[in-house]
Structure formats: structure tokens, C-alpha cells
mmCIF file with all atom_site columns, C-alpha atoms in Angstrom:
data_model
loop_
_atom_site.group_PDB
_atom_site.id
_atom_site.type_symbol
_atom_site.label_atom_id
_atom_site.label_alt_id
_atom_site.label_comp_id
_atom_site.label_asym_id
_atom_site.label_entity_id
_atom_site.label_seq_id
_atom_site.pdbx_PDB_ins_code
_atom_site.Cartn_x
_atom_site.Cartn_y
_atom_site.Cartn_z
_atom_site.occupancy
_atom_site.B_iso_or_equiv
_atom_site.pdbx_formal_charge
_atom_site.auth_seq_id
_atom_site.auth_comp_id
_atom_site.auth_asym_id
_atom_site.auth_atom_id
_atom_site.pdbx_PDB_model_num
ATOM 1   C CA . GLY A 1 1   ? 115.284 102.232 102.989 1.00 53.00 ? 1   GLY A CA 1
ATOM 2   C CA . ALA A 1 2   ? 111.974 103.210 101.431 1.00 78.00 ? 2   ALA A CA 1
ATOM 3   C CA . GLY A 1 3   ? 110.229 99.946  102.043 1.00 92.00 ? 3   GLY A CA 1
ATOM 4   C CA . VAL A 1 4   ? 109.813 97.168  104.485 1.00 95.00 ? 4   VAL A CA 1
ATOM 5   C CA . SER A 1 5   ? 113.155 95.209  104.673 1.00 96.00 ? 5   SER A CA 1
ATOM 6   C CA . GLN A 1 6   ? 113.392 91.639  105.713 1.00 96.00 ? 6   GLN A CA 1
ATOM 7   C CA . SER A 1 7   ? 116.321 89.448  106.206 1.00 97.00 ? 7   SER A CA 1
ATOM 8   C CA . PRO A 1 8   ? 117.427 86.865  105.322 1.00 97.00 ? 8   PRO A CA 1
ATOM 9   C CA . SER A 1 9   ? 115.349 86.453  102.118 1.00 95.00 ? 9   SER A CA 1
ATOM 10  C CA . ASN A 1 10  ? 116.137 82.783  102.065 1.00 95.00 ? 10  ASN A CA 1
ATOM 11  C CA . LYS A 1 11  ? 117.038 80.368  104.739 1.00 97.00 ? 11  LYS A CA 1
ATOM 12  C CA . VAL A 1 12  ? 117.330 76.707  104.862 1.00 97.00 ? 12  VAL A CA 1
ATOM 13  C CA . THR A 1 13  ? 117.881 75.077  108.290 1.00 97.00 ? 13  THR A CA 1
ATOM 14  C CA . GLU A 1 14  ? 118.023 71.655  109.690 1.00 97.00 ? 14  GLU A CA 1
ATOM 15  C CA . LYS A 1 15  ? 115.162 70.375  111.841 1.00 97.00 ? 15  LYS A CA 1
ATOM 16  C CA . GLY A 1 16  ? 115.679 71.203  115.423 1.00 97.00 ? 16  GLY A CA 1
ATOM 17  C CA . LYS A 1 17  ? 117.709 74.311  114.888 1.00 98.00 ? 17  LYS A CA 1
ATOM 18  C CA . ASP A 1 18  ? 116.698 77.877  116.036 1.00 98.00 ? 18  ASP A CA 1
ATOM 19  C CA . VAL A 1 19  ? 116.237 80.528  113.477 1.00 98.00 ? 19  VAL A CA 1
ATOM 20  C CA . GLU A 1 20  ? 115.849 84.298  113.598 1.00 98.00 ? 20  GLU A CA 1
ATOM 21  C CA . LEU A 1 21  ? 114.138 86.380  111.078 1.00 98.00 ? 21  LEU A CA 1
ATOM 22  C CA . ARG A 1 22  ? 114.502 90.040  111.070 1.00 98.00 ? 22  ARG A CA 1
ATOM 23  C CA . CYS A 1 23  ? 112.179 92.902  109.951 1.00 97.00 ? 23  CYS A CA 1
ATOM 24  C CA . ASP A 1 24  ? 113.150 96.683  109.470 1.00 96.00 ? 24  ASP A CA 1
ATOM 25  C CA . PRO A 1 25  ? 109.843 98.499  109.102 1.00 95.00 ? 25  PRO A CA 1
ATOM 26  C CA . ILE A 1 26  ? 109.432 101.945 107.253 1.00 94.00 ? 26  ILE A CA 1
ATOM 27  C CA . SER A 1 27  ? 110.802 104.639 109.155 1.00 92.00 ? 27  SER A CA 1
ATOM 28  C CA . GLY A 1 28  ? 107.986 106.420 111.381 1.00 89.00 ? 28  GLY A CA 1
ATOM 29  C CA . HIS A 1 29  ? 105.794 103.364 111.221 1.00 91.00 ? 29  HIS A CA 1
ATOM 30  C CA . THR A 1 30  ? 104.824 102.526 114.779 1.00 90.00 ? 30  THR A CA 1
ATOM 31  C CA . ALA A 1 31  ? 102.697 99.454  114.005 1.00 90.00 ? 31  ALA A CA 1
ATOM 32  C CA . LEU A 1 32  ? 104.433 96.166  112.919 1.00 92.00 ? 32  LEU A CA 1
ATOM 33  C CA . TYR A 1 33  ? 103.014 92.879  112.031 1.00 93.00 ? 33  TYR A CA 1
ATOM 34  C CA . TRP A 1 34  ? 104.428 89.231  111.180 1.00 95.00 ? 34  TRP A CA 1
ATOM 35  C CA . TYR A 1 35  ? 102.357 86.940  108.918 1.00 95.00 ? 35  TYR A CA 1
ATOM 36  C CA . ARG A 1 36  ? 103.060 83.351  107.667 1.00 96.00 ? 36  ARG A CA 1
ATOM 37  C CA . GLN A 1 37  ? 102.247 82.146  104.236 1.00 93.00 ? 37  GLN A CA 1
ATOM 38  C CA . SER A 1 38  ? 102.555 78.299  103.832 1.00 89.00 ? 38  SER A CA 1
ATOM 39  C CA . LEU A 1 39  ? 102.299 76.560  100.593 1.00 79.00 ? 39  LEU A CA 1
ATOM 40  C CA . GLY A 1 40  ? 98.720  76.282  99.553  1.00 70.00 ? 40  GLY A CA 1
ATOM 41  C CA . GLN A 1 41  ? 97.603  78.196  102.631 1.00 74.00 ? 41  GLN A CA 1
ATOM 42  C CA . GLY A 1 42  ? 96.563  81.735  103.016 1.00 80.00 ? 42  GLY A CA 1
ATOM 43  C CA . LEU A 1 43  ? 98.208  84.348  105.106 1.00 90.00 ? 43  LEU A CA 1
ATOM 44  C CA . GLU A 1 44  ? 98.033  83.583  108.618 1.00 91.00 ? 44  GLU A CA 1
ATOM 45  C CA . PHE A 1 45  ? 98.526  86.415  111.256 1.00 90.00 ? 45  PHE A CA 1
ATOM 46  C CA . LEU A 1 46  ? 101.196 85.736  113.826 1.00 93.00 ? 46  LEU A CA 1
ATOM 47  C CA . ILE A 1 47  ? 101.704 88.905  116.067 1.00 92.00 ? 47  ILE A CA 1
ATOM 48  C CA . TYR A 1 48  ? 101.328 92.625  116.098 1.00 89.00 ? 48  TYR A CA 1
ATOM 49  C CA . PHE A 1 49  ? 103.389 95.222  117.699 1.00 90.00 ? 49  PHE A CA 1
ATOM 50  C CA . GLN A 1 50  ? 102.433 98.844  118.491 1.00 88.00 ? 50  GLN A CA 1
ATOM 51  C CA . GLY A 1 51  ? 105.751 100.487 119.427 1.00 88.00 ? 51  GLY A CA 1
ATOM 52  C CA . ASN A 1 52  ? 107.634 97.815  121.560 1.00 87.00 ? 52  ASN A CA 1
ATOM 53  C CA . SER A 1 53  ? 104.567 96.111  123.001 1.00 86.00 ? 53  SER A CA 1
ATOM 54  C CA . ALA A 1 54  ? 102.712 93.258  121.519 1.00 83.00 ? 54  ALA A CA 1
ATOM 55  C CA . PRO A 1 55  ? 99.100  93.686  122.324 1.00 79.00 ? 55  PRO A CA 1
ATOM 56  C CA . ASP A 1 56  ? 97.946  90.932  119.949 1.00 83.00 ? 56  ASP A CA 1
ATOM 57  C CA . LYS A 1 57  ? 100.071 87.698  119.765 1.00 85.00 ? 57  LYS A CA 1
ATOM 58  C CA . SER A 1 58  ? 97.123  85.422  119.382 1.00 85.00 ? 58  SER A CA 1
ATOM 59  C CA . GLY A 1 59  ? 98.409  84.092  116.089 1.00 89.00 ? 59  GLY A CA 1
ATOM 60  C CA . LEU A 1 60  ? 101.727 82.513  117.390 1.00 93.00 ? 60  LEU A CA 1
ATOM 61  C CA . PRO A 1 61  ? 101.271 78.808  116.638 1.00 93.00 ? 61  PRO A CA 1
ATOM 62  C CA . SER A 1 62  ? 103.279 77.435  119.658 1.00 94.00 ? 62  SER A CA 1
ATOM 63  C CA . ASP A 1 63  ? 105.569 78.428  122.248 1.00 95.00 ? 63  ASP A CA 1
ATOM 64  C CA . ARG A 1 64  ? 108.526 77.709  120.009 1.00 97.00 ? 64  ARG A CA 1
ATOM 65  C CA . PHE A 1 65  ? 107.560 80.999  118.245 1.00 97.00 ? 65  PHE A CA 1
ATOM 66  C CA . SER A 1 66  ? 108.426 84.415  119.826 1.00 96.00 ? 66  SER A CA 1
ATOM 67  C CA . ALA A 1 67  ? 109.037 87.893  118.714 1.00 96.00 ? 67  ALA A CA 1
ATOM 68  C CA . GLU A 1 68  ? 110.392 91.100  120.006 1.00 95.00 ? 68  GLU A CA 1
ATOM 69  C CA . ARG A 1 69  ? 110.822 94.631  118.867 1.00 94.00 ? 69  ARG A CA 1
ATOM 70  C CA . THR A 1 70  ? 113.279 97.023  120.297 1.00 87.00 ? 70  THR A CA 1
ATOM 71  C CA . GLY A 1 71  ? 113.413 100.752 119.890 1.00 86.00 ? 71  GLY A CA 1
ATOM 72  C CA . GLY A 1 72  ? 110.028 100.957 118.270 1.00 82.00 ? 72  GLY A CA 1
ATOM 73  C CA . SER A 1 73  ? 111.803 99.845  115.027 1.00 92.00 ? 73  SER A CA 1
ATOM 74  C CA . VAL A 1 74  ? 113.448 96.530  114.136 1.00 96.00 ? 74  VAL A CA 1
ATOM 75  C CA . SER A 1 75  ? 111.676 93.339  115.036 1.00 97.00 ? 75  SER A CA 1
ATOM 76  C CA . THR A 1 76  ? 112.963 89.643  115.324 1.00 97.00 ? 76  THR A CA 1
ATOM 77  C CA . LEU A 1 77  ? 110.847 86.606  114.874 1.00 97.00 ? 77  LEU A CA 1
ATOM 78  C CA . THR A 1 78  ? 112.473 83.628  116.519 1.00 98.00 ? 78  THR A CA 1
ATOM 79  C CA . ILE A 1 79  ? 111.455 80.138  115.885 1.00 98.00 ? 79  ILE A CA 1
ATOM 80  C CA . GLN A 1 80  ? 112.959 77.585  118.354 1.00 98.00 ? 80  GLN A CA 1
ATOM 81  C CA . ARG A 1 81  ? 113.566 73.759  117.590 1.00 98.00 ? 81  ARG A CA 1
ATOM 82  C CA . THR A 1 82  ? 112.384 74.216  114.033 1.00 98.00 ? 82  THR A CA 1
ATOM 83  C CA . GLN A 1 83  ? 110.015 71.652  112.640 1.00 97.00 ? 83  GLN A CA 1
ATOM 84  C CA . GLN A 1 84  ? 109.306 70.753  108.874 1.00 95.00 ? 84  GLN A CA 1
ATOM 85  C CA . GLU A 1 85  ? 105.952 72.308  109.154 1.00 94.00 ? 85  GLU A CA 1
ATOM 86  C CA . ASP A 1 86  ? 107.595 75.681  109.914 1.00 96.00 ? 86  ASP A CA 1
ATOM 87  C CA . SER A 1 87  ? 108.627 75.918  106.337 1.00 96.00 ? 87  SER A CA 1
ATOM 88  C CA . ALA A 1 88  ? 106.892 78.973  105.040 1.00 96.00 ? 88  ALA A CA 1
ATOM 89  C CA . VAL A 1 89  ? 107.181 82.559  103.797 1.00 95.00 ? 89  VAL A CA 1
ATOM 90  C CA . TYR A 1 90  ? 107.330 84.862  106.845 1.00 97.00 ? 90  TYR A CA 1
ATOM 91  C CA . LEU A 1 91  ? 105.984 88.278  105.866 1.00 96.00 ? 91  LEU A CA 1
ATOM 92  C CA . CYS A 1 92  ? 106.555 91.419  107.838 1.00 96.00 ? 92  CYS A CA 1
ATOM 93  C CA . ALA A 1 93  ? 104.486 94.484  107.378 1.00 94.00 ? 93  ALA A CA 1
ATOM 94  C CA . SER A 1 94  ? 104.247 97.920  108.998 1.00 93.00 ? 94  SER A CA 1
ATOM 95  C CA . THR A 1 95  ? 102.058 101.005 109.031 1.00 90.00 ? 95  THR A CA 1
ATOM 96  C CA . ARG A 1 96  ? 101.749 104.457 110.725 1.00 85.00 ? 96  ARG A CA 1
ATOM 97  C CA . ALA A 1 97  ? 98.928  103.366 113.027 1.00 71.00 ? 97  ALA A CA 1
ATOM 98  C CA . ALA A 1 98  ? 96.924  100.246 113.863 1.00 55.00 ? 98  ALA A CA 1
ATOM 99  C CA . SER A 1 99  ? 94.114  101.160 111.638 1.00 58.00 ? 99  SER A CA 1
ATOM 100 C CA . GLY A 1 100 ? 93.134  103.623 108.965 1.00 63.00 ? 100 GLY A CA 1
ATOM 101 C CA . ASN A 1 101 ? 96.353  103.473 107.140 1.00 76.00 ? 101 ASN A CA 1
ATOM 102 C CA . THR A 1 102 ? 97.831  101.435 104.398 1.00 82.00 ? 102 THR A CA 1
ATOM 103 C CA . ILE A 1 103 ? 99.816  98.388  105.569 1.00 87.00 ? 103 ILE A CA 1
ATOM 104 C CA . TYR A 1 104 ? 102.918 97.864  103.623 1.00 90.00 ? 104 TYR A CA 1
ATOM 105 C CA . PHE A 1 105 ? 104.453 94.378  103.431 1.00 93.00 ? 105 PHE A CA 1
ATOM 106 C CA . GLY A 1 106 ? 108.107 93.257  102.886 1.00 94.00 ? 106 GLY A CA 1
ATOM 107 C CA . GLU A 1 107 ? 109.181 90.732  100.437 1.00 92.00 ? 107 GLU A CA 1
ATOM 108 C CA . GLY A 1 108 ? 109.308 87.927  102.962 1.00 94.00 ? 108 GLY A CA 1
ATOM 109 C CA . SER A 1 109 ? 111.719 85.484  104.450 1.00 96.00 ? 109 SER A CA 1
ATOM 110 C CA . TRP A 1 110 ? 111.436 82.146  102.822 1.00 95.00 ? 110 TRP A CA 1
ATOM 111 C CA . LEU A 1 111 ? 112.201 79.475  105.425 1.00 97.00 ? 111 LEU A CA 1
ATOM 112 C CA . THR A 1 112 ? 112.858 75.871  104.602 1.00 96.00 ? 112 THR A CA 1
ATOM 113 C CA . VAL A 1 113 ? 113.319 73.284  107.348 1.00 97.00 ? 113 VAL A CA 1
ATOM 114 C CA . VAL A 1 114 ? 114.996 70.064  106.181 1.00 96.00 ? 114 VAL A CA 1
ATOM 115 C CA . ALA B 2 1   ? 85.177  87.818  114.325 1.00 70.00 ? 1   ALA B CA 1
ATOM 116 C CA . GLN B 2 2   ? 85.655  89.354  110.750 1.00 75.00 ? 2   GLN B CA 1
ATOM 117 C CA . SER B 2 3   ? 86.278  87.088  107.946 1.00 87.00 ? 3   SER B CA 1
ATOM 118 C CA . VAL B 2 4   ? 86.826  87.210  104.175 1.00 93.00 ? 4   VAL B CA 1
ATOM 119 C CA . THR B 2 5   ? 85.896  84.941  101.515 1.00 94.00 ? 5   THR B CA 1
ATOM 120 C CA . GLN B 2 6   ? 87.331  84.777  98.038  1.00 96.00 ? 6   GLN B CA 1
ATOM 121 C CA . PRO B 2 7   ? 85.133  82.071  96.285  1.00 95.00 ? 7   PRO B CA 1
ATOM 122 C CA . ASP B 2 8   ? 87.217  81.668  93.261  1.00 95.00 ? 8   ASP B CA 1
ATOM 123 C CA . ILE B 2 9   ? 90.631  79.688  93.894  1.00 94.00 ? 9   ILE B CA 1
ATOM 124 C CA . HIS B 2 10  ? 91.746  79.953  90.274  1.00 96.00 ? 10  HIS B CA 1
ATOM 125 C CA . ILE B 2 11  ? 90.627  82.029  87.352  1.00 97.00 ? 11  ILE B CA 1
ATOM 126 C CA . THR B 2 12  ? 91.835  82.045  83.885  1.00 97.00 ? 12  THR B CA 1
ATOM 127 C CA . VAL B 2 13  ? 91.175  84.856  81.490  1.00 97.00 ? 13  VAL B CA 1
ATOM 128 C CA . SER B 2 14  ? 92.438  85.696  77.846  1.00 97.00 ? 14  SER B CA 1
ATOM 129 C CA . GLU B 2 15  ? 94.525  88.736  77.524  1.00 97.00 ? 15  GLU B CA 1
ATOM 130 C CA . GLY B 2 16  ? 92.372  91.749  76.632  1.00 97.00 ? 16  GLY B CA 1
ATOM 131 C CA . ALA B 2 17  ? 89.435  90.251  78.379  1.00 97.00 ? 17  ALA B CA 1
ATOM 132 C CA . SER B 2 18  ? 87.689  91.896  81.344  1.00 97.00 ? 18  SER B CA 1
ATOM 133 C CA . LEU B 2 19  ? 88.298  90.524  84.866  1.00 97.00 ? 19  LEU B CA 1
ATOM 134 C CA . GLU B 2 20  ? 86.220  90.419  88.100  1.00 97.00 ? 20  GLU B CA 1
ATOM 135 C CA . LEU B 2 21  ? 87.553  88.768  91.256  1.00 98.00 ? 21  LEU B CA 1
ATOM 136 C CA . ARG B 2 22  ? 85.070  88.239  93.959  1.00 98.00 ? 22  ARG B CA 1
ATOM 137 C CA . CYS B 2 23  ? 85.543  89.015  97.664  1.00 97.00 ? 23  CYS B CA 1
ATOM 138 C CA . ASN B 2 24  ? 82.822  88.859  100.453 1.00 96.00 ? 24  ASN B CA 1
ATOM 139 C CA . TYR B 2 25  ? 83.513  89.949  103.994 1.00 93.00 ? 25  TYR B CA 1
ATOM 140 C CA . SER B 2 26  ? 81.808  89.433  107.238 1.00 89.00 ? 26  SER B CA 1
ATOM 141 C CA . TYR B 2 27  ? 81.835  92.284  109.748 1.00 78.00 ? 27  TYR B CA 1
ATOM 142 C CA . GLY B 2 28  ? 79.009  94.186  111.626 1.00 68.00 ? 28  GLY B CA 1
ATOM 143 C CA . ALA B 2 29  ? 80.340  97.693  110.780 1.00 73.00 ? 29  ALA B CA 1
ATOM 144 C CA . THR B 2 30  ? 81.952  99.312  107.794 1.00 72.00 ? 30  THR B CA 1
ATOM 145 C CA . PRO B 2 31  ? 85.323  97.635  107.447 1.00 82.00 ? 31  PRO B CA 1
ATOM 146 C CA . TYR B 2 32  ? 88.509  99.018  105.883 1.00 87.00 ? 32  TYR B CA 1
ATOM 147 C CA . LEU B 2 33  ? 88.973  96.844  102.661 1.00 91.00 ? 33  LEU B CA 1
ATOM 148 C CA . PHE B 2 34  ? 92.011  96.109  100.591 1.00 93.00 ? 34  PHE B CA 1
ATOM 149 C CA . TRP B 2 35  ? 93.194  94.270  97.642  1.00 96.00 ? 35  TRP B CA 1
ATOM 150 C CA . TYR B 2 36  ? 96.846  93.132  97.330  1.00 96.00 ? 36  TYR B CA 1
ATOM 151 C CA . VAL B 2 37  ? 98.606  91.392  94.644  1.00 96.00 ? 37  VAL B CA 1
ATOM 152 C CA . GLN B 2 38  ? 101.349 88.916  94.978  1.00 93.00 ? 38  GLN B CA 1
ATOM 153 C CA . SER B 2 39  ? 103.529 87.960  91.993  1.00 91.00 ? 39  SER B CA 1
ATOM 154 C CA . PRO B 2 40  ? 105.569 84.670  92.260  1.00 84.00 ? 40  PRO B CA 1
ATOM 155 C CA . GLY B 2 41  ? 108.400 85.033  94.743  1.00 79.00 ? 41  GLY B CA 1
ATOM 156 C CA . GLN B 2 42  ? 107.398 88.544  95.716  1.00 83.00 ? 42  GLN B CA 1
ATOM 157 C CA . GLY B 2 43  ? 105.790 90.213  98.699  1.00 85.00 ? 43  GLY B CA 1
ATOM 158 C CA . LEU B 2 44  ? 102.432 91.789  98.654  1.00 91.00 ? 44  LEU B CA 1
ATOM 159 C CA . GLN B 2 45  ? 101.652 94.864  96.760  1.00 92.00 ? 45  GLN B CA 1
ATOM 160 C CA . LEU B 2 46  ? 98.700  97.145  97.540  1.00 92.00 ? 46  LEU B CA 1
ATOM 161 C CA . LEU B 2 47  ? 96.459  97.610  94.637  1.00 96.00 ? 47  LEU B CA 1
ATOM 162 C CA . LEU B 2 48  ? 93.757  99.758  96.077  1.00 94.00 ? 48  LEU B CA 1
ATOM 163 C CA . LYS B 2 49  ? 91.956  100.362 99.495  1.00 92.00 ? 49  LYS B CA 1
ATOM 164 C CA . TYR B 2 50  ? 88.505  101.540 100.609 1.00 91.00 ? 50  TYR B CA 1
ATOM 165 C CA . PHE B 2 51  ? 88.266  103.410 103.853 1.00 85.00 ? 51  PHE B CA 1
ATOM 166 C CA . SER B 2 52  ? 85.130  105.624 103.333 1.00 82.00 ? 52  SER B CA 1
ATOM 167 C CA . GLY B 2 53  ? 83.461  107.810 100.804 1.00 85.00 ? 53  GLY B CA 1
ATOM 168 C CA . ASP B 2 54  ? 82.955  106.935 97.150  1.00 87.00 ? 54  ASP B CA 1
ATOM 169 C CA . THR B 2 55  ? 82.148  103.263 96.928  1.00 91.00 ? 55  THR B CA 1
ATOM 170 C CA . LEU B 2 56  ? 84.053  102.940 93.738  1.00 95.00 ? 56  LEU B CA 1
ATOM 171 C CA . VAL B 2 57  ? 87.907  103.153 94.176  1.00 95.00 ? 57  VAL B CA 1
ATOM 172 C CA . GLN B 2 58  ? 90.608  103.268 91.703  1.00 96.00 ? 58  GLN B CA 1
ATOM 173 C CA . GLY B 2 59  ? 93.904  101.594 92.090  1.00 96.00 ? 59  GLY B CA 1
ATOM 174 C CA . ILE B 2 60  ? 97.163  101.028 90.328  1.00 95.00 ? 60  ILE B CA 1
ATOM 175 C CA . LYS B 2 61  ? 97.696  99.018  87.078  1.00 95.00 ? 61  LYS B CA 1
ATOM 176 C CA . GLY B 2 62  ? 94.169  100.020 85.956  1.00 96.00 ? 62  GLY B CA 1
ATOM 177 C CA . PHE B 2 63  ? 92.307  98.210  88.596  1.00 97.00 ? 63  PHE B CA 1
ATOM 178 C CA . GLU B 2 64  ? 89.134  99.344  90.420  1.00 97.00 ? 64  GLU B CA 1
ATOM 179 C CA . ALA B 2 65  ? 86.890  97.852  93.167  1.00 98.00 ? 65  ALA B CA 1
ATOM 180 C CA . GLU B 2 66  ? 83.427  98.566  94.238  1.00 96.00 ? 66  GLU B CA 1
ATOM 181 C CA . PHE B 2 67  ? 82.329  98.438  97.811  1.00 94.00 ? 67  PHE B CA 1
ATOM 182 C CA . LYS B 2 68  ? 78.651  97.067  98.239  1.00 93.00 ? 68  LYS B CA 1
ATOM 183 C CA . ARG B 2 69  ? 77.534  97.329  101.673 1.00 90.00 ? 69  ARG B CA 1
ATOM 184 C CA . SER B 2 70  ? 74.181  95.452  100.886 1.00 90.00 ? 70  SER B CA 1
ATOM 185 C CA . GLN B 2 71  ? 76.153  92.426  99.499  1.00 93.00 ? 71  GLN B CA 1
ATOM 186 C CA . SER B 2 72  ? 79.150  92.733  101.887 1.00 92.00 ? 72  SER B CA 1
ATOM 187 C CA . SER B 2 73  ? 81.251  92.573  98.744  1.00 95.00 ? 73  SER B CA 1
ATOM 188 C CA . PHE B 2 74  ? 84.321  94.214  97.481  1.00 96.00 ? 74  PHE B CA 1
ATOM 189 C CA . ASN B 2 75  ? 84.952  92.945  94.113  1.00 98.00 ? 75  ASN B CA 1
ATOM 190 C CA . LEU B 2 76  ? 87.972  93.689  92.177  1.00 98.00 ? 76  LEU B CA 1
ATOM 191 C CA . ARG B 2 77  ? 87.666  94.530  88.448  1.00 98.00 ? 77  ARG B CA 1
ATOM 192 C CA . LYS B 2 78  ? 89.798  95.441  85.296  1.00 98.00 ? 78  LYS B CA 1
ATOM 193 C CA . PRO B 2 79  ? 88.404  96.172  81.899  1.00 97.00 ? 79  PRO B CA 1
ATOM 194 C CA . SER B 2 80  ? 91.368  94.569  79.879  1.00 97.00 ? 80  SER B CA 1
ATOM 195 C CA . VAL B 2 81  ? 93.769  92.124  81.383  1.00 97.00 ? 81  VAL B CA 1
ATOM 196 C CA . HIS B 2 82  ? 97.490  92.078  80.410  1.00 96.00 ? 82  HIS B CA 1
ATOM 197 C CA . TRP B 2 83  ? 99.663  89.113  80.624  1.00 95.00 ? 83  TRP B CA 1
ATOM 198 C CA . SER B 2 84  ? 101.647 90.796  83.295  1.00 95.00 ? 84  SER B CA 1
ATOM 199 C CA . ASP B 2 85  ? 98.739  90.700  85.640  1.00 96.00 ? 85  ASP B CA 1
ATOM 200 C CA . ALA B 2 86  ? 98.962  87.015  86.227  1.00 96.00 ? 86  ALA B CA 1
ATOM 201 C CA . ALA B 2 87  ? 99.559  86.687  89.824  1.00 96.00 ? 87  ALA B CA 1
ATOM 202 C CA . GLU B 2 88  ? 97.740  85.836  93.105  1.00 95.00 ? 88  GLU B CA 1
ATOM 203 C CA . TYR B 2 89  ? 95.210  88.434  94.542  1.00 97.00 ? 89  TYR B CA 1
ATOM 204 C CA . PHE B 2 90  ? 94.293  88.777  98.086  1.00 96.00 ? 90  PHE B CA 1
ATOM 205 C CA . CYS B 2 91  ? 91.388  90.508  99.518  1.00 96.00 ? 91  CYS B CA 1
ATOM 206 C CA . ALA B 2 92  ? 91.768  91.755  103.076 1.00 93.00 ? 92  ALA B CA 1
ATOM 207 C CA . VAL B 2 93  ? 89.755  93.522  105.809 1.00 89.00 ? 93  VAL B CA 1
ATOM 208 C CA . LEU B 2 94  ? 90.834  95.611  108.708 1.00 82.00 ? 94  LEU B CA 1
ATOM 209 C CA . THR B 2 95  ? 88.285  96.509  111.284 1.00 65.00 ? 95  THR B CA 1
ATOM 210 C CA . GLY B 2 96  ? 88.133  99.844  113.369 1.00 53.00 ? 96  GLY B CA 1
ATOM 211 C CA . THR B 2 97  ? 88.772  97.870  116.602 1.00 56.00 ? 97  THR B CA 1
ATOM 212 C CA . ALA B 2 98  ? 90.994  94.955  115.447 1.00 54.00 ? 98  ALA B CA 1
ATOM 213 C CA . SER B 2 99  ? 94.756  95.329  115.140 1.00 67.00 ? 99  SER B CA 1
ATOM 214 C CA . LYS B 2 100 ? 95.250  93.052  112.122 1.00 78.00 ? 100 LYS B CA 1
ATOM 215 C CA . LEU B 2 101 ? 94.442  92.439  108.463 1.00 84.00 ? 101 LEU B CA 1
ATOM 216 C CA . THR B 2 102 ? 92.368  89.451  107.961 1.00 88.00 ? 102 THR B CA 1
ATOM 217 C CA . PHE B 2 103 ? 93.007  87.900  104.604 1.00 92.00 ? 103 PHE B CA 1
ATOM 218 C CA . GLY B 2 104 ? 90.919  85.905  102.103 1.00 93.00 ? 104 GLY B CA 1
ATOM 219 C CA . THR B 2 105 ? 92.642  82.562  100.819 1.00 92.00 ? 105 THR B CA 1
ATOM 220 C CA . GLY B 2 106 ? 93.546  84.232  97.507  1.00 94.00 ? 106 GLY B CA 1
ATOM 221 C CA . THR B 2 107 ? 92.573  83.993  93.878  1.00 96.00 ? 107 THR B CA 1
ATOM 222 C CA . ARG B 2 108 ? 95.292  82.870  91.418  1.00 95.00 ? 108 ARG B CA 1
ATOM 223 C CA . LEU B 2 109 ? 94.895  84.607  88.014  1.00 97.00 ? 109 LEU B CA 1
ATOM 224 C CA . GLN B 2 110 ? 96.328  82.966  84.907  1.00 97.00 ? 110 GLN B CA 1
ATOM 225 C CA . VAL B 2 111 ? 96.305  84.888  81.740  1.00 97.00 ? 111 VAL B CA 1
ATOM 226 C CA . THR B 2 112 ? 96.268  83.209  78.324  1.00 96.00 ? 112 THR B CA 1
ATOM 227 C CA . LEU B 2 113 ? 97.685  84.917  75.279  1.00 90.00 ? 113 LEU B CA 1
#
């Protein structure tokens, strides 16, 4: 597609379950980012990929959070043993290179942990 | 580390009035600067960006922003606001050496008719 695609768009899960969120970046974009937007909070950086490697994962809030990217394209953000405080919108973004180019965002995956 | 401050959490303007949303950044060198808009339930849409050159940049939907190095500011302006401009606006900075956008906390714009 033309834009960054994320799925699912909405997910309700029970506390303690694992969830996977998927991001399909714009074709040709080598850099990929995950951000989290909690209610009443700003945009919190989680992780950055350049190709398949993650040179910056400084924003992952705990070891329950992990992400991978395969084939330099699709990325999956996994949250294990979800907690209620994980409820947020998870936004994915991509760009052609790490800097100097526009970063395009998807519409987000809305996660609710009950 | 770089940081972005948006001092106004919430702004209300009348339709047709002018608008200025403030953004200040902290970074030693010239950053790349962005303004994004987020409508309810939507992702982030890029309004405009500053990389270099002319310090007054034009964006979509009639928005413009001016980079002022001396004030470390990148304020967003629109001469006449439309009701459809009601949304949340985020200023962001991307440095030459950093790998990520750092966002301000956002300004929620309400437009009254």
C-alpha cells in the first residue's frame, strides 16, 4: 500500500495474555520506528530499526516488550504478560533513512488490556 | 539530549481567527523540525518540516512555521482557522546524530463556531 499499515487496528486482551502488533512500512523505507501514545501522555519512543537490526531499543519499557523485523520490511512488536498500564495506541513509522527525510506514521494499533 | 516543549496544552480559537502554536526545542546544533497533526482516532499526519534554508516553511492546509534559531523556536501559524483544524498538534525534533523523533507533549486545538 501507499502508507504505513498497522494491524490490528484495535485489540482488546485480558491481563496476562501476550499480544503481537504488526507494522508494514512503506515500500523502500529502511528505517522503522515504534512509538507508544498513552491517554493523556505524549508520544513515547520505543524502538528503532535500520534494516533488520535495532541500533536503538532504549525506549522499550520492560523486558516484556520486544520487537523484531525480518527481511528489512515487516516488524512485529510483542508484549508478553500484558498489564493494564500497557493500554495505549502503538504507532509505527517509517522513513527512507534515519535522518533527513520525512517520517511517515501509520494509524496505530489501539490496545486495551482488561 | 534533545527536548521539545509545547507550553500550551489546550488552545481555543474562533473560526476565522488567526492561530499560533508555540514550540521550543533544546539542541546544540540545527535540528530537523516537524509539525504533525493528529485528529481523533487517527494517526499522525505531517503538516510541514524544516531541514535547512528558508526559515519560513509552508505546509499543507494553509499552515506555516518559522524557525528562529535565536529563540530555539519553531512556532506554527495559520492566518484563518477552520473548524476542521480542531485536532492535536505535535512539534518534533530529529537531530543529525539521533535516530528518533522527539515529540513535544502536544497542543489540543479547539475551534469554536
